[in-house]
Tab-separated table of C-alpha atoms in Angstrom:
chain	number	residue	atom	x	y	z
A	5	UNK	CA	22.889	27.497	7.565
A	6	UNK	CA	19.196	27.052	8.995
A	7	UNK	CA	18.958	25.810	12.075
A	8	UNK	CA	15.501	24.095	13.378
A	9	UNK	CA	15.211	22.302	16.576
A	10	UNK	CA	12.411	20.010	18.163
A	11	UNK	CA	10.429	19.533	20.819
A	12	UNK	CA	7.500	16.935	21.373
A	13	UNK	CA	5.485	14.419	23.367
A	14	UNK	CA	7.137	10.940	23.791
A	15	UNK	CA	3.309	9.325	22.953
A	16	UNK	CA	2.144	10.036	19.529
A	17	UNK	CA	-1.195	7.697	19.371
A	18	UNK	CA	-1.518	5.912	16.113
A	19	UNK	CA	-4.146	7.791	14.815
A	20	UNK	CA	-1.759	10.718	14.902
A	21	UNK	CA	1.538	9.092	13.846
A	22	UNK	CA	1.082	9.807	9.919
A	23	UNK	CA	-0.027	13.344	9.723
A	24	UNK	CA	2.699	13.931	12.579
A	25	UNK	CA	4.961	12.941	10.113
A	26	UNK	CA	3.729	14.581	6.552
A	27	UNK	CA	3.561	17.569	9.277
A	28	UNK	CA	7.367	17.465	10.154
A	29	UNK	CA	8.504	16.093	6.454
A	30	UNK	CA	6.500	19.661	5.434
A	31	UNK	CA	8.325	21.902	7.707
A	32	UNK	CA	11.466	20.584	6.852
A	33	UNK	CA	11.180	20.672	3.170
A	34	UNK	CA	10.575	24.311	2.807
A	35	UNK	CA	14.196	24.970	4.202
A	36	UNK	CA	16.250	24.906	1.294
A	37	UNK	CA	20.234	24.628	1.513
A	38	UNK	CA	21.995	23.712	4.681
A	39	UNK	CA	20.247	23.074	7.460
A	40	UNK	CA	21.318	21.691	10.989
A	41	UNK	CA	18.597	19.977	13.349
A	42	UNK	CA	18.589	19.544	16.923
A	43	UNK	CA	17.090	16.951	18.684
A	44	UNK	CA	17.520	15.509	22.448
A	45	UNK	CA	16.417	12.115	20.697
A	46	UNK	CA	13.849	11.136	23.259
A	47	UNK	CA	11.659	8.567	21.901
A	48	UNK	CA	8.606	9.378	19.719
A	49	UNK	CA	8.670	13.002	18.305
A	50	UNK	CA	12.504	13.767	18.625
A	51	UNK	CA	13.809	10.786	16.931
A	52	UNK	CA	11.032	10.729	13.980
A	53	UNK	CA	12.364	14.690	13.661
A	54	UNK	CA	15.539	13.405	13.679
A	55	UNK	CA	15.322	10.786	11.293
A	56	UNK	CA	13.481	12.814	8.483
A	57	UNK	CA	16.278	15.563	8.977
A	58	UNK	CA	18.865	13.288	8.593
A	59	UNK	CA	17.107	11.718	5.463
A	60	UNK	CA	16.686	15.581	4.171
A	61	UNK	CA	20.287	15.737	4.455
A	62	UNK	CA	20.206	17.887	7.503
A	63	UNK	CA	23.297	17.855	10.091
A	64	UNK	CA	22.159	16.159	13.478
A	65	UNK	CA	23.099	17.649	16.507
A	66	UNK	CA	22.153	15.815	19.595
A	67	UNK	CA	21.281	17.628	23.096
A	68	UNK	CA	22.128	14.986	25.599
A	69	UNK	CA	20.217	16.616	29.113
A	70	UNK	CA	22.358	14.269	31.442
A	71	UNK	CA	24.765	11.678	32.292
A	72	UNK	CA	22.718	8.872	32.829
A	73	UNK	CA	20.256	10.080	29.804
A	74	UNK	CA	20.385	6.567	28.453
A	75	UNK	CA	19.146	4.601	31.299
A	76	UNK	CA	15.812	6.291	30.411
A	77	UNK	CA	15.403	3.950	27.281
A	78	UNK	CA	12.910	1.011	28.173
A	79	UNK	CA	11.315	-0.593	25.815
A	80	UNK	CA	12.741	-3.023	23.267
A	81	UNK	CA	14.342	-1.056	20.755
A	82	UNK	CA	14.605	2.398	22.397
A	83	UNK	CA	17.960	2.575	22.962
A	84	UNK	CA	18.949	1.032	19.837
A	85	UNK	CA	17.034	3.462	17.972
A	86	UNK	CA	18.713	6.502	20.186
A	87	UNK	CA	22.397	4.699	19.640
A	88	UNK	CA	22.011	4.546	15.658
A	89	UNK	CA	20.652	8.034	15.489
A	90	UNK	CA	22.922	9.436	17.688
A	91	UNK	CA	26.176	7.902	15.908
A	92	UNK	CA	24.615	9.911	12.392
A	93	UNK	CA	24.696	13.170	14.512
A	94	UNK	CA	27.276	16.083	13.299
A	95	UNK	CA	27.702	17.313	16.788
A	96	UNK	CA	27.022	16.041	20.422
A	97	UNK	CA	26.185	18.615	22.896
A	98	UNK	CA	26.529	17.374	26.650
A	99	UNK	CA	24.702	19.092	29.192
A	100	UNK	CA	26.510	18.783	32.482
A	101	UNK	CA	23.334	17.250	34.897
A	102	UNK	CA	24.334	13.924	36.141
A	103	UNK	CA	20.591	12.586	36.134
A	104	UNK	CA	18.233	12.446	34.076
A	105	UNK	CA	15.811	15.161	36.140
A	106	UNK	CA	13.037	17.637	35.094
A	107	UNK	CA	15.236	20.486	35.339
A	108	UNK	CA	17.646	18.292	32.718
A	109	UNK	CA	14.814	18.193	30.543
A	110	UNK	CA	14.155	21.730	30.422
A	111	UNK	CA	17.657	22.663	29.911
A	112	UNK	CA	18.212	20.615	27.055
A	113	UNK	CA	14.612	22.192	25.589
A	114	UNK	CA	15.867	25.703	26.396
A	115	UNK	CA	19.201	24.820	24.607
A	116	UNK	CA	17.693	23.549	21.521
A	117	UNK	CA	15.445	27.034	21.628
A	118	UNK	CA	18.145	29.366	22.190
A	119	UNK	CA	20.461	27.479	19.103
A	120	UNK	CA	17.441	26.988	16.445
A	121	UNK	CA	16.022	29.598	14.533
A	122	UNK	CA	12.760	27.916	14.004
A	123	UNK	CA	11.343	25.449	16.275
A	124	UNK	CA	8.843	22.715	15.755
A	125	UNK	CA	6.358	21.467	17.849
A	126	UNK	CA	4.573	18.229	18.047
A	127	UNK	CA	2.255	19.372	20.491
A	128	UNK	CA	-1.107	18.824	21.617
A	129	UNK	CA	-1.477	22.072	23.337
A	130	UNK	CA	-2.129	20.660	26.492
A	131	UNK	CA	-0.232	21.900	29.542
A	132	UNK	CA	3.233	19.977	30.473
A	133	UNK	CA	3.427	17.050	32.354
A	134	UNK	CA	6.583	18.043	34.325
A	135	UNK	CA	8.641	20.832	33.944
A	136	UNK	CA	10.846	20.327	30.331
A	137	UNK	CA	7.456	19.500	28.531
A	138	UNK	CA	6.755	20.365	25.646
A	139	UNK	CA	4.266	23.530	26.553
A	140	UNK	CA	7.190	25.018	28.492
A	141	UNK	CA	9.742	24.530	25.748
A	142	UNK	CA	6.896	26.114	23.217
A	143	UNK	CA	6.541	29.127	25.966
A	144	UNK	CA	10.008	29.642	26.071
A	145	UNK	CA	11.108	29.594	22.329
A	146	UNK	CA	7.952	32.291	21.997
A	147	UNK	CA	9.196	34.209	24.536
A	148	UNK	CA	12.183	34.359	22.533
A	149	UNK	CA	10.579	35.451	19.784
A	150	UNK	CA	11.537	32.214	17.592
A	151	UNK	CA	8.880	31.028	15.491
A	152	UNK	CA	7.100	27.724	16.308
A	153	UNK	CA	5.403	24.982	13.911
A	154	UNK	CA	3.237	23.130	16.099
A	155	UNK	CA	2.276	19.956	14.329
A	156	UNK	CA	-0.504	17.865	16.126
A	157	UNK	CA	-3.745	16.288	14.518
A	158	UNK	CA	-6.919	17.846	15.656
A	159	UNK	CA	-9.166	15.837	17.936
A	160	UNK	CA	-7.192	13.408	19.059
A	161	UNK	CA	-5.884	12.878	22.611
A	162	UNK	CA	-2.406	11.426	24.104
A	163	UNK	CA	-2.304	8.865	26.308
């Protein structure tokens, strides 16, 4: 079985949303067989991930980072969204943080890195905001020597 994870910014602006998603629909279509996603399911680029792997036929498994992971869902609809996608998921992996913290973050990232033999990246290359961001889960998988898709649309910025 194949095994690709995701990491990703939370913000994808608009102008970036539809080749974010012909980017990640590409890199998962040229995995043929069975393949097995993970995904924290933070909102934005780990739930669209998670969503076209499911739809691919993929099994989900969700990286929780902490016990109070959910409380981090705001807006309207966020933790619907999370809820539905998480009751598709295969597997549940638990990380044992209580709180939702930076160091939670990174440990779920480093978990999805050190479980996926391929991971993509919706990335604007820019540096992290917080330890867990995206540039330090993209250091870390390289330094693991896992190959990375970064998928971001040139030119444009995130909020």
């Amino acid at each position: 079985m194949k095994r690709i994870g995701v990491t990703g910014h939370r913000n994808i602006p608009p102008e970036a949303y539809a080749y974010v998603r012909a980017g990640i629909h590409t890199a998962l279509r040229h995995h043929e067989g069975a393949l097995e996603a993970f995904s924290s399911l933070a909102v934005g680029a780990d739930q669209l991930f998670a969503d076209l792997a499911l739809s691919f036929g993929a099994e989900l498994t969700v990286v929780i980072p902490s016990g109070d992971y959910e409380d981090g869902f705001s807006a309207p609809g966020e933790l619907a969204s999370f809820r539905q996608l998480r009751g598709r998921a295969t597997r549940e992996v638990r990380l044992a943080f209580p709180h939702s913290t930076d160091e939670a973050y990174y440990a779920a990232g480093a978990y999805i890195a050190d479980n996926c033999d391929r991971l993509v990246a919706v990335w604007d290359g820019g540096p992290s905001r917080g330890l867990g961001g995206t540039a330090d889960i993209v250091h870390y998988a390289r330094g693991l020597g896992k190959p990375v898709t970064i998928i971001w649309r040139e030119g444009v910025r995130r909020p």
